[in-house]
Coordinates of C-alpha atoms and ligand atoms in Angstrom, one line a residue:
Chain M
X1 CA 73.9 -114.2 127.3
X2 CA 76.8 -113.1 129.5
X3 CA 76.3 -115.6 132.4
X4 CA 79.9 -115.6 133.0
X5 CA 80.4 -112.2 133.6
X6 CA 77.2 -112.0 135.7
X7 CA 78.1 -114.7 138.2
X8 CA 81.8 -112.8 138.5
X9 CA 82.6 -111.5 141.8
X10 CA 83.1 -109.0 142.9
X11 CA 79.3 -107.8 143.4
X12 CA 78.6 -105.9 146.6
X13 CA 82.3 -104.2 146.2
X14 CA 81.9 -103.3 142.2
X15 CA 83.4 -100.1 141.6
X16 CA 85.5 -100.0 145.2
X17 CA 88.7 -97.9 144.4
X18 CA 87.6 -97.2 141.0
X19 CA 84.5 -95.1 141.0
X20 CA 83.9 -93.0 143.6
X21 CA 81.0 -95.5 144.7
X22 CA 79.8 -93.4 147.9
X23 CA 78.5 -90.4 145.2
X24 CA 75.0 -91.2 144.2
X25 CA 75.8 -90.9 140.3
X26 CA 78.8 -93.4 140.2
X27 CA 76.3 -95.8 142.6
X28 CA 73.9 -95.6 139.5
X29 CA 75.9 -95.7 137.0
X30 CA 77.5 -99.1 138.1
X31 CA 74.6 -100.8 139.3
X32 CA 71.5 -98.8 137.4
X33 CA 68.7 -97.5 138.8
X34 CA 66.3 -99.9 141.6
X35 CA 62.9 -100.7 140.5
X36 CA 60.4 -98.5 141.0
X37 CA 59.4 -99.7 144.5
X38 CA 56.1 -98.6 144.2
X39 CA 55.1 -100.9 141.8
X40 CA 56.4 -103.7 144.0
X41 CA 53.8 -105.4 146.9
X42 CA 55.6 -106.5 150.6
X43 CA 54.3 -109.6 149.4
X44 CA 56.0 -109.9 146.4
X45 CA 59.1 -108.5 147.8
X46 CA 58.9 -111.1 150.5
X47 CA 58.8 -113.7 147.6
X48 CA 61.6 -112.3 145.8
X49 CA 63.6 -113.1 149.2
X50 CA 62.6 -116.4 150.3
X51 CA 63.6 -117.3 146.8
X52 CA 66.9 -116.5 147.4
X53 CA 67.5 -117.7 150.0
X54 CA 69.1 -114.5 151.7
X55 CA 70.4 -114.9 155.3
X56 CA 71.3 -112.3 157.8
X57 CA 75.0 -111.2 157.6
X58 CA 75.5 -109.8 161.3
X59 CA 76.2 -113.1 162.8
X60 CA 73.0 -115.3 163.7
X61 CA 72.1 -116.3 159.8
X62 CA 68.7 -116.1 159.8
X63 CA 66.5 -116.7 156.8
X64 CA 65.8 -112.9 156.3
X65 CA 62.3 -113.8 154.6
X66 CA 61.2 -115.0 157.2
X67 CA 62.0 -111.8 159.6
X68 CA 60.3 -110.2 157.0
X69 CA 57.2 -111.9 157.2
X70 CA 57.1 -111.5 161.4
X71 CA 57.2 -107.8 161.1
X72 CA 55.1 -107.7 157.9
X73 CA 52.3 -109.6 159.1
X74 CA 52.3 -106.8 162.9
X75 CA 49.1 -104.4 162.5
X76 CA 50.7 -101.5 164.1
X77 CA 53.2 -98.9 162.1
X78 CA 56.3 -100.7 161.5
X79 CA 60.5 -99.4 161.6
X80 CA 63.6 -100.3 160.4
X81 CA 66.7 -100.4 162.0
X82 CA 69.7 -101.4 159.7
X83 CA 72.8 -102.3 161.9
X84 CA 76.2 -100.6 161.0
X85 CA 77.3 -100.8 164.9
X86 CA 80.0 -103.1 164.4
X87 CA 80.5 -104.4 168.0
X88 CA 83.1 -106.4 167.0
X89 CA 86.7 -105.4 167.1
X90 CA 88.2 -107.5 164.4
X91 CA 85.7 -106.7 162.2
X92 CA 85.4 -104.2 159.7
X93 CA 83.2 -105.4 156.6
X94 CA 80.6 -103.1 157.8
X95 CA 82.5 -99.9 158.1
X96 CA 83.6 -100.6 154.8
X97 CA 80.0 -100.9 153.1
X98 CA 78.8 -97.4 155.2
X99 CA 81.8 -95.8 154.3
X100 CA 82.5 -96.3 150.6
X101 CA 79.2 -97.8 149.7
X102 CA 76.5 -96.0 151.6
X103 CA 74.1 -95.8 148.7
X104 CA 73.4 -100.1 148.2
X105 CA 72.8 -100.1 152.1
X106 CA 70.2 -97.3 151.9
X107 CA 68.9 -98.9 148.8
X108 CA 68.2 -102.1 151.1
X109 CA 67.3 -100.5 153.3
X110 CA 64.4 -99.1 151.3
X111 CA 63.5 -102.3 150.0
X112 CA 63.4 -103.9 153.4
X113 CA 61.2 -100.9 154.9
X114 CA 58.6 -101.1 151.8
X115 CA 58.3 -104.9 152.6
X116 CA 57.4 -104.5 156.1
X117 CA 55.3 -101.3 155.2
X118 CA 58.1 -99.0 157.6
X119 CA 57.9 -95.7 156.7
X120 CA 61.3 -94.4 158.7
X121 CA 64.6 -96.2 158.8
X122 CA 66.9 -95.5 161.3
X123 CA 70.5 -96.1 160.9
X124 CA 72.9 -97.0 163.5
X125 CA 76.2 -96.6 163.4
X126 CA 79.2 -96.9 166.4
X127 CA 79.4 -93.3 167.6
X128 CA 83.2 -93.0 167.3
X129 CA 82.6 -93.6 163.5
X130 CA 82.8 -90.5 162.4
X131 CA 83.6 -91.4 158.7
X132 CA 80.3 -93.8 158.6
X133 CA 78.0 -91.4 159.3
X134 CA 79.6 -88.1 157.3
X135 CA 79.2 -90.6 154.5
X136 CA 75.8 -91.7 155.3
X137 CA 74.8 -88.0 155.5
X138 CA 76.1 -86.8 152.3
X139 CA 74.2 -89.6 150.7
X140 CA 71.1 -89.6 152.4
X141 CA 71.3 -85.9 151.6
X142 CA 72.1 -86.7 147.9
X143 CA 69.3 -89.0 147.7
X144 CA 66.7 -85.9 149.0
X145 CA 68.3 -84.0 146.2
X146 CA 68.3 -86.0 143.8
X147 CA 64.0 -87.1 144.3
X148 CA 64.8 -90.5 144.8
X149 CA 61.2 -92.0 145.4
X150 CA 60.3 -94.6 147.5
X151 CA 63.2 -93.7 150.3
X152 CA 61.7 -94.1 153.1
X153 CA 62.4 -91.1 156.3
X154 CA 66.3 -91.6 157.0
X155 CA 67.6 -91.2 160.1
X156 CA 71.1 -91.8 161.5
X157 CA 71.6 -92.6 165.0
X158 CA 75.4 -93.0 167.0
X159 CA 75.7 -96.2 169.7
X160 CA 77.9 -96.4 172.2
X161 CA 80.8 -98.4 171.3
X162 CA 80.9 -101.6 172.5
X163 CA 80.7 -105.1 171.9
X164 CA 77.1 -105.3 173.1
X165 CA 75.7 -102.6 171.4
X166 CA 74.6 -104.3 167.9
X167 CA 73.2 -106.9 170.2
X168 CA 69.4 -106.6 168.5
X169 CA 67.5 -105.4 172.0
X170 CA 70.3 -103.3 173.4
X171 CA 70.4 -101.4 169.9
X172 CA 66.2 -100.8 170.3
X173 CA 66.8 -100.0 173.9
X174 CA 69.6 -97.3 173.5
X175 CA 67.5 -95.9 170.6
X176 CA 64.6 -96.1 173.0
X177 CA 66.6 -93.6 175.0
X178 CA 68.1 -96.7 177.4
X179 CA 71.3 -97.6 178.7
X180 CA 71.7 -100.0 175.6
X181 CA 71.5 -103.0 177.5
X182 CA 70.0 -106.4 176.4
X183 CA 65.9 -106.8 177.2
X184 CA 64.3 -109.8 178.4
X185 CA 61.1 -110.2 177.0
X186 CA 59.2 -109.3 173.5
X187 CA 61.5 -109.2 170.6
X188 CA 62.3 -106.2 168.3
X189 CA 59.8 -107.8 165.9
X190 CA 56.8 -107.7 168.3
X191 CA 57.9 -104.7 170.4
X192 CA 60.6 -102.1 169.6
X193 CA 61.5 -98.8 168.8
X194 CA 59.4 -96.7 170.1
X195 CA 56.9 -100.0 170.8
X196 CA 56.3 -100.3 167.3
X197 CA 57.8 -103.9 165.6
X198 CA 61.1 -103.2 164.7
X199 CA 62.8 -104.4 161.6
X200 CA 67.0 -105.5 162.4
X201 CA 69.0 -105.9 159.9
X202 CA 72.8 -106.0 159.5
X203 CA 73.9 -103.5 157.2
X204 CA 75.4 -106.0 154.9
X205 CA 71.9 -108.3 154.6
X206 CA 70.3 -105.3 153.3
X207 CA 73.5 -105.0 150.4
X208 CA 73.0 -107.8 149.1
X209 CA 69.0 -107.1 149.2
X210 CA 70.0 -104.3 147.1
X211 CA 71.5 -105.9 144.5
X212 CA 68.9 -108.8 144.2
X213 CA 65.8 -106.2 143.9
X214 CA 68.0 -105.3 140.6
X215 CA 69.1 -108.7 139.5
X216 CA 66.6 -111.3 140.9
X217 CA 66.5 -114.3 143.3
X218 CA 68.0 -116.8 140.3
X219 CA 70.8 -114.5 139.9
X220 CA 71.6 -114.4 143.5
X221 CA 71.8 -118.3 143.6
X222 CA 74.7 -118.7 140.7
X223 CA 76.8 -118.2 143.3
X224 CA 77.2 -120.0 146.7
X225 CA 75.7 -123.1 147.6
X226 CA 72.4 -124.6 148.5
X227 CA 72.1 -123.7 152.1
X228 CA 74.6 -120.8 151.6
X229 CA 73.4 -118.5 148.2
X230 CA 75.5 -115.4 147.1
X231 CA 78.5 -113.9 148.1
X232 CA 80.0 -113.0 151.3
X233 CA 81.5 -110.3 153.1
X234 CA 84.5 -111.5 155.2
X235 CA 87.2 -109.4 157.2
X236 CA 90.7 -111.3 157.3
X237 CA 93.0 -110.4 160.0
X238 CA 96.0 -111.9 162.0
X239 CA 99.6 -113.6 160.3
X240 CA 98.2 -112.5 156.8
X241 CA 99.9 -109.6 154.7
X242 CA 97.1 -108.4 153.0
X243 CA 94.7 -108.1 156.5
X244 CA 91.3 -106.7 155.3
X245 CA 88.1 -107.0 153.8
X246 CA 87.0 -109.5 150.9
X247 CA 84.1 -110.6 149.0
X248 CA 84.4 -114.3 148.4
X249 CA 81.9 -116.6 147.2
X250 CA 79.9 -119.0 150.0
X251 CA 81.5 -122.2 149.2
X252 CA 85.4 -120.7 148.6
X253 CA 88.0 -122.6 150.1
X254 CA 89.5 -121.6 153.1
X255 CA 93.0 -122.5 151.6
X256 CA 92.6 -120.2 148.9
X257 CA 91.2 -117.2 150.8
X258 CA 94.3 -117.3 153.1
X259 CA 96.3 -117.3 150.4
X260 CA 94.4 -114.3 148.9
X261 CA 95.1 -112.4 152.0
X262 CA 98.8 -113.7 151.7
X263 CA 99.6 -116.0 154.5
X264 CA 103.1 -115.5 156.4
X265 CA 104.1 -118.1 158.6
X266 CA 102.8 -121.5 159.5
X267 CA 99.3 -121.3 161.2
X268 CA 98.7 -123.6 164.3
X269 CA 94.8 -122.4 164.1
X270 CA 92.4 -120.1 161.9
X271 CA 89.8 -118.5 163.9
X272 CA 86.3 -119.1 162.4
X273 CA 83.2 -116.8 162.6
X274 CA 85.1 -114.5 165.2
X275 CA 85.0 -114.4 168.6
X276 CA 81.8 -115.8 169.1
X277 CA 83.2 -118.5 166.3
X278 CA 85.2 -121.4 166.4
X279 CA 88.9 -122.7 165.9
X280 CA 90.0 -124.8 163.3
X281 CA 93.4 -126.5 164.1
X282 CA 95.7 -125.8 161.6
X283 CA 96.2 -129.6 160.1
X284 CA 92.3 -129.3 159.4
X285 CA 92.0 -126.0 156.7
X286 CA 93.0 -128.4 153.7
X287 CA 89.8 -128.9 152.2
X288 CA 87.4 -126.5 154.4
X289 CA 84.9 -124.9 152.3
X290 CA 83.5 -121.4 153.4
X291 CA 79.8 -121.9 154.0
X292 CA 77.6 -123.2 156.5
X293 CA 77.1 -126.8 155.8
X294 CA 80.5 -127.7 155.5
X295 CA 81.7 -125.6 158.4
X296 CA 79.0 -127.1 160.1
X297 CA 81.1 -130.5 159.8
X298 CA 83.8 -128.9 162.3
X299 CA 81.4 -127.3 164.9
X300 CA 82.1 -123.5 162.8
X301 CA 79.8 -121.1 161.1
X302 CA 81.1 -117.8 159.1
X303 CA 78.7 -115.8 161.8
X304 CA 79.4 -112.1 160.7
X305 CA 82.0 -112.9 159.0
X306 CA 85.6 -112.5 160.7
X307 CA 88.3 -115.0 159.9
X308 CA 91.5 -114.5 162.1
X309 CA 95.2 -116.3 161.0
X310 CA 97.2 -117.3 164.1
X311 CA 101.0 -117.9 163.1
X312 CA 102.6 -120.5 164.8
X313 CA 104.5 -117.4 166.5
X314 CA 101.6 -116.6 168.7
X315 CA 100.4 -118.2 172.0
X316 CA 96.5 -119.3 172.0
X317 CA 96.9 -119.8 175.8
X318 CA 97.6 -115.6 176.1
X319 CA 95.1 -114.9 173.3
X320 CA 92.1 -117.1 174.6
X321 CA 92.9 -115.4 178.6
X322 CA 92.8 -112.1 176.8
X323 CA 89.8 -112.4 174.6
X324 CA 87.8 -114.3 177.4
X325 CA 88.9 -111.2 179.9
X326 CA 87.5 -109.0 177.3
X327 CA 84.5 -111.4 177.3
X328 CA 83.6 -111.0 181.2
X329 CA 84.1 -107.1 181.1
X330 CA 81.6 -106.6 178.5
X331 CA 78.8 -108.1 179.9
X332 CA 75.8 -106.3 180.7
X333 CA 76.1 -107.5 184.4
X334 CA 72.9 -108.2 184.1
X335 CA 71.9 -111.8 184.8
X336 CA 73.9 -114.0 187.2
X337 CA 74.9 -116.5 184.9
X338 CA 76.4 -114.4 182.9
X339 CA 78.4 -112.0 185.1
X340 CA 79.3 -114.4 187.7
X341 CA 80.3 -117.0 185.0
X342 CA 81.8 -115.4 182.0
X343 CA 84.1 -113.8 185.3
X344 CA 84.9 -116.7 186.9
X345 CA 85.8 -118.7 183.0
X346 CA 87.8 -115.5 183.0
X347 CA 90.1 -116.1 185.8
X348 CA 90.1 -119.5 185.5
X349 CA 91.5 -119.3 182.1
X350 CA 93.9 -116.3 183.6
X351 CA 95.1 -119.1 186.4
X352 CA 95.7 -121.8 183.5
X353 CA 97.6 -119.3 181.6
X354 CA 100.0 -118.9 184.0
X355 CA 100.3 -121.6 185.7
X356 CA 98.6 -121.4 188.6
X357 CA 94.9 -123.1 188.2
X358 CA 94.0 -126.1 190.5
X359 CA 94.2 -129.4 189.1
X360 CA 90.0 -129.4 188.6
X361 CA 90.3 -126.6 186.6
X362 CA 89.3 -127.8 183.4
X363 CA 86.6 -129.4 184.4
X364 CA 85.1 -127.2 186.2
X365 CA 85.3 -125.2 183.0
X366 CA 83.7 -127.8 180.8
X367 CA 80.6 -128.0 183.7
X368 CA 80.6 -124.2 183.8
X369 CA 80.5 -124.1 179.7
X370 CA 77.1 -126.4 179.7
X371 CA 75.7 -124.7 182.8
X372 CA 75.9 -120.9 181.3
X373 CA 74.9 -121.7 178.2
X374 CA 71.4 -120.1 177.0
X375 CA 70.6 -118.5 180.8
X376 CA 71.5 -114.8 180.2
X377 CA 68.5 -112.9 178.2
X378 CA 71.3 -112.2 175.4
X379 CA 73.5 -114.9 173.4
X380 CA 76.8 -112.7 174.8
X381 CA 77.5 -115.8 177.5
X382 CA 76.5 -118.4 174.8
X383 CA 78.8 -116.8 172.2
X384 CA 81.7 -116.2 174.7
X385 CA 81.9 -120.3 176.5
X386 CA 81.7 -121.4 172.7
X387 CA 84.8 -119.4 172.0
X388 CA 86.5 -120.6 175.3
X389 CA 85.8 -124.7 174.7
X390 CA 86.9 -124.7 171.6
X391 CA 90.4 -122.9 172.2
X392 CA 90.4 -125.5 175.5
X393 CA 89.9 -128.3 173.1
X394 CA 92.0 -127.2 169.9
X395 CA 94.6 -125.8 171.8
X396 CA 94.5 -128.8 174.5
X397 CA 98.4 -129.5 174.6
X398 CA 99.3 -125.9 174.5
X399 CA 96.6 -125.3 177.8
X400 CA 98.6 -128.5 179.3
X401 CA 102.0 -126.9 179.2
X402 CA 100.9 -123.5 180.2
X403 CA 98.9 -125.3 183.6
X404 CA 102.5 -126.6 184.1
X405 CA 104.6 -124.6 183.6
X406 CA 103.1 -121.2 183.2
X407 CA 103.8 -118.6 180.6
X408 CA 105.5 -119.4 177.5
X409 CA 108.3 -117.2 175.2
X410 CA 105.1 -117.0 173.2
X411 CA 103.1 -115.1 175.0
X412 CA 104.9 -112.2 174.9
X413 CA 104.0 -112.0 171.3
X414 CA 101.6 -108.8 170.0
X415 CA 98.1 -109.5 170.4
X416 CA 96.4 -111.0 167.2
X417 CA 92.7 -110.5 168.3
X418 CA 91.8 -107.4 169.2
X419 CA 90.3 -106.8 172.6
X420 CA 89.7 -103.0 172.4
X421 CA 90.1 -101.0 175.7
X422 CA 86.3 -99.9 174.9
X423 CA 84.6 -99.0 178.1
X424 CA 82.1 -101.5 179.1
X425 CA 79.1 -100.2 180.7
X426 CA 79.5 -97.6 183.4
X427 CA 79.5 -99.6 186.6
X428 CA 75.9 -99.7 187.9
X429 CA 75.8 -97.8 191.5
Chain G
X1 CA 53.0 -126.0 181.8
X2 CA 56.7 -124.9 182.4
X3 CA 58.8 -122.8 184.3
X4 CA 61.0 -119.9 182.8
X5 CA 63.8 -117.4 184.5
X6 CA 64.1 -113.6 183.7
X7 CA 67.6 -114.2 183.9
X8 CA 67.6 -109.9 184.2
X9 CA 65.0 -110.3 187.3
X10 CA 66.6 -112.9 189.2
X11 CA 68.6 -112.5 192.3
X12 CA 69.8 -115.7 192.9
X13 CA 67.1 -116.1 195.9
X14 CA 67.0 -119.9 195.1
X15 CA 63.6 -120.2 196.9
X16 CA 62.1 -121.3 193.8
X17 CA 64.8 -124.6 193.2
X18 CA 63.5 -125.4 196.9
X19 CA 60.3 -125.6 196.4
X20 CA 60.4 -127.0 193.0
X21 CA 63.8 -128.9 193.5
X22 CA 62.2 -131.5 190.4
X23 CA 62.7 -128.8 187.6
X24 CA 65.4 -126.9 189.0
X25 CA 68.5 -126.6 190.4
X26 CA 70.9 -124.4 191.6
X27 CA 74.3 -123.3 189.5
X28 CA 77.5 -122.4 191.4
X29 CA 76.4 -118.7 192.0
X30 CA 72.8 -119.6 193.4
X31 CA 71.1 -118.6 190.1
X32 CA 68.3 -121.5 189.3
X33 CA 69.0 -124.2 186.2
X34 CA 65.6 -125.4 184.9
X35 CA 65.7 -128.7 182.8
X36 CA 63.3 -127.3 180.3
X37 CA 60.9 -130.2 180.9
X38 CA 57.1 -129.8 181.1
X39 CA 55.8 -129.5 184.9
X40 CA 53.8 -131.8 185.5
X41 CA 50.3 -132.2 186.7
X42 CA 50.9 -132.6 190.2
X43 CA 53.1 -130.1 190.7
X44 CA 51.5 -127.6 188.8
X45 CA 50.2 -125.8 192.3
X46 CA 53.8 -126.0 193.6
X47 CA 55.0 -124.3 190.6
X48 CA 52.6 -121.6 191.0
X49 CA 53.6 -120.9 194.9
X50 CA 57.5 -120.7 193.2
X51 CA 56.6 -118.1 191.1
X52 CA 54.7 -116.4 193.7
X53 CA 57.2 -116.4 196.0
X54 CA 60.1 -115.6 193.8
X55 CA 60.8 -112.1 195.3
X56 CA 61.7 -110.2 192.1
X57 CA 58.7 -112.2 190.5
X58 CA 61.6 -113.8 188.0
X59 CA 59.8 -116.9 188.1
X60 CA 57.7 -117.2 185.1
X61 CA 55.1 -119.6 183.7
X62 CA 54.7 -120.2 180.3
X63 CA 51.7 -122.5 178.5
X64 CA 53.2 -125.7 177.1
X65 CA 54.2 -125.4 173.2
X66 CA 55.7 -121.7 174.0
Ligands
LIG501 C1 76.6 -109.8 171.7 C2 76.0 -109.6 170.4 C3 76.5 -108.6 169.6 C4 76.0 -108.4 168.3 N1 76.6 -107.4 167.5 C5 76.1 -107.1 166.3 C6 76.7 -106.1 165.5 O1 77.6 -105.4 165.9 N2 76.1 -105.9 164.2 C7 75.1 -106.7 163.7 O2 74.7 -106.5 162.6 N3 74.6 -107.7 164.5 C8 75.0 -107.9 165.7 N4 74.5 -108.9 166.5 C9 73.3 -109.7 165.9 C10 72.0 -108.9 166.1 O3 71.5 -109.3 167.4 C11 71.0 -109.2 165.0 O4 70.8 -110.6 165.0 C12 71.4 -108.8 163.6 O5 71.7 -107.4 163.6 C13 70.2 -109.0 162.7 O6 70.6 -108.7 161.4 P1 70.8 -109.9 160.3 O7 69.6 -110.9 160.4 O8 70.7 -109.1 159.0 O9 72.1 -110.5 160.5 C14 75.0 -109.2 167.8 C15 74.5 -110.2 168.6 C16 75.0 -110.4 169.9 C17 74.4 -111.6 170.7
LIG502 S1 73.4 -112.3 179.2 FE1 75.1 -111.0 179.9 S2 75.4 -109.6 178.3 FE2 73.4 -110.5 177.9 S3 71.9 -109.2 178.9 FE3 72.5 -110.7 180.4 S4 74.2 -109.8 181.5 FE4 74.0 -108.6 179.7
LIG503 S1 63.2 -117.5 193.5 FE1 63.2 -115.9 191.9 S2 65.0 -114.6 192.3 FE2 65.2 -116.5 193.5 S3 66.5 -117.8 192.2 FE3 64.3 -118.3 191.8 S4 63.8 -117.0 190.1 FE4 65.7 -116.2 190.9

């Protein structure tokens, strides 16, 4: 038996710059044919699942069998939204799978909706991705043509871009015919699209659903660890030379993905899990393993996915007051936590950065940081305090320098994360 | 019993950390901090008054084990 050769990686990118993967008959002829649905019960879908321990790839890492089971288990007719939106601006794993391999996302996307009994699957891409969704057409059109049975009804559907828009309420609420903000109140799963329990799932999750309908739960396991199965998709960005997407296993060391992607200069930090994610000082990535019970050691998690380099070139103090400016403008302005805080972290972290905060000002951001936390009806003021403590406490002596003596020859240095000039929401009247 | 915000609702009218000061607080902007901790018996009827007058009705109470 070739074990070897089946635990290889790559496995969701097989075929990438070879075959053309996003035609239908390539797609088949490197991965074969799925299963014939119909033969297949929710239930033993489901089962197929748990046992693999698949977790969801758009950030939160939830057990995906057990989202399964929630909308499963609804009496009412049941949809699927898979989640291509791509909010985030570093990343670009997503875009990748709609664009050059749209057929193993519809294919999961299949699978998901016959295990929760959906019969339409809507999905959403970022509506300035015009590439994602001409691909998405041509296949879902090749798949009509072709007889493929057991699709379920395919729909595509353009959200605004913006960071909040993949958010799992705002995306039911703009396809609802909202503004696309957050909702407060019954989940997707009991109440969504069009009232019926919704089904969302990152684009990515339903991938690797794809290829374990085909291959099995065991053979998902030979790679990854215990808490972390399989492989993962991760976009690299920042002092790197080879910037971009990778499939690595869960378990890979840092070390050696960085080197992958070609390091350039000394790092003074590596930015974990994106920028809802956490930093690791430079002095710590000896030794750091890619998956969530180590990262869990130093406060990280992969979230959806985004690892960002910053060369010792590059000032955290002008990248954290950029990124946490980005942070307060795309709220919702919703709840009051959220817009009054995130804004007022903002410009505290503005003052700091150049040298002009009052001596209180980092603790008031600490007490701030606990008080926001878990009070807005989305995880968007969560996500963002989590990114500003721990640049506060990783970059501590760097925030000291700047508080006294304002900005640094560093900061004049190109922006590493990118905080794309996306219009927020339209200011409310 | 315990108290809940519609974070989305609430106007920062901060009646409800007055008259129900042992479960919540104010934060900087006048938008109420519960503890999370069960109401108790006692206070249940003050609870309920909060949430009735809580002008945007923002002020929600859940069964215990929610
Ligand atoms: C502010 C915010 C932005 C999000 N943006 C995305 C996104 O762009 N794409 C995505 O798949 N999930 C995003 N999520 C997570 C979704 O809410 C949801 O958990 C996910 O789509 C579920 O799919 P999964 O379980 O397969 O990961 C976001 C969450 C938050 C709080
Ligand atoms: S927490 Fe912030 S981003 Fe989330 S819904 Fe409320 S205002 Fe919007
Ligand atoms: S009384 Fe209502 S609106 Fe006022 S702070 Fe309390 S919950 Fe918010």
């Amino acid at each position: 038996m070739a074990i070897a050769t089946e635990q290889a990686l790559p496995r969701i990118l097989t075929g990438i710059g070879e075959e053309p993967m996003a035609e239908l008959e390539s797609h088949l002829d490197v991965h074969g044919p799925l299963p014939d649905l119909r033969r297949w019960s929710p239930e033993q879908i489901i089962s197929v699942v748990e046992r693999s321990g698949l977790r969801g790839h758009g950030g939160a890492s939830f057990p995906m069998a057990t989202k399964l089971r929630a909308v499963a288990s609804r009496r009412k007719p049941k949809i699927l939204v898979a989640n291509g939106t791509e909010g985030e601006p570093a990343s670009k794993k997503d875009r990748v799978l709609l664009r050059e391999l749209p057929h193993l996302v519809l294919d999961g996307a299949a699978i998901a909706a016959r295990a929760v009994g959906a019969g339409e699957a809507v999905i959403a891409v970022s509506d300035v991705d015009e590439r994602s969704a001409r691909s998405l057409e041509l296949a879902v059109d090749e798949r009509q043509h072709a007889g493929l049975r057991g699709d379920p009804q395919f729909q595509l559907f353009g959200a605004p871009e913006r960071w909040l828009t993949g958010q799992e309420s705002a995306l039911v609420n703009v396809l609802n015919g909202g503004p696309g903000k957050p909702t407060f109140g019954p989940r997707p799963f009991e109440r969504g699209v069009r009232q019926r329990p919704t089904l969302v799932q990152n684009v990515e999750t339903l991938a690797h659903l794809a290829l374990i309908a085909r291959h099995g739960a065991d053979w998902f396991r030979l790679l990854g660890t215990d808490r972390d199965p399989g492989s993962a998709l991760v976009t690299v960005a920042g002092a790197v030379s080879a910037p971009g997407v990778y499939e690595i296993e869960h378990g890979m060391p840092l070390e050696e993905l960085l080197q992958t992607a070609d390091g350039r200069e000394p790092l003074s930090a590596v930015l974990l899990g994106g920028y809802f994610g956490t930093w690791l000082p430079g002095a710590h990535i000896r030794g750091v393993r890619l998956a969530a019970e180590h990262l869990a050691e130093h406060g990280a998690s992969l979230g959806a996915g985004v690892i960002v380099a910053l060369g010792q070139s590059a000032c955290p103090v002008a990248e954290t007051a950029r990124i946490a400016d980005y942070f307060a403008a795309q709220s919702a302005g919703q709840c009051g936590p959220c817009t009054n805080g995130l804004g007022a972290v903002a410009d505290t972290v503005q003052q700091l950065a150049t040298g002009t905060a009052s001596a209180g000002a980092r603790a008031e951001l600490a007490r701030w940081g606990k008080d926001i936390k878990g009070r807005g009806a989305c995880q968007h003021p969560d996500g963002a305090v989590r990114f500003v403590s721990s640049a506060l406490r990783v970059f501590a002596e760097d925030f000291d320098d700047h508080a006294r003596h304002g900005p640094c020859p560093r900061c004049s240095h190109p922006p590493v994360l990118p905080a794309t000039p996306i219009p927020a929401f339209p200011v409310a009247r | 019993m315990r108290v809940a915000v519609d974070p989305i609702q609430c106007v920062a009218h901060g009646l409800c950390a007055e008259l129900l000061p042992e479960r919540i607080r104010l934060d900087d902007w006048g938008y109420p901090i519960l503890d999370g901790e069960p109401v108790p018996r006692e206070l249940v009827g003050i609870a309920r008054r909060a949430a009735d007058a809580c002008p945007t009705l923002a002020l929600l109470l859940e069964p215990d084990g929610k």
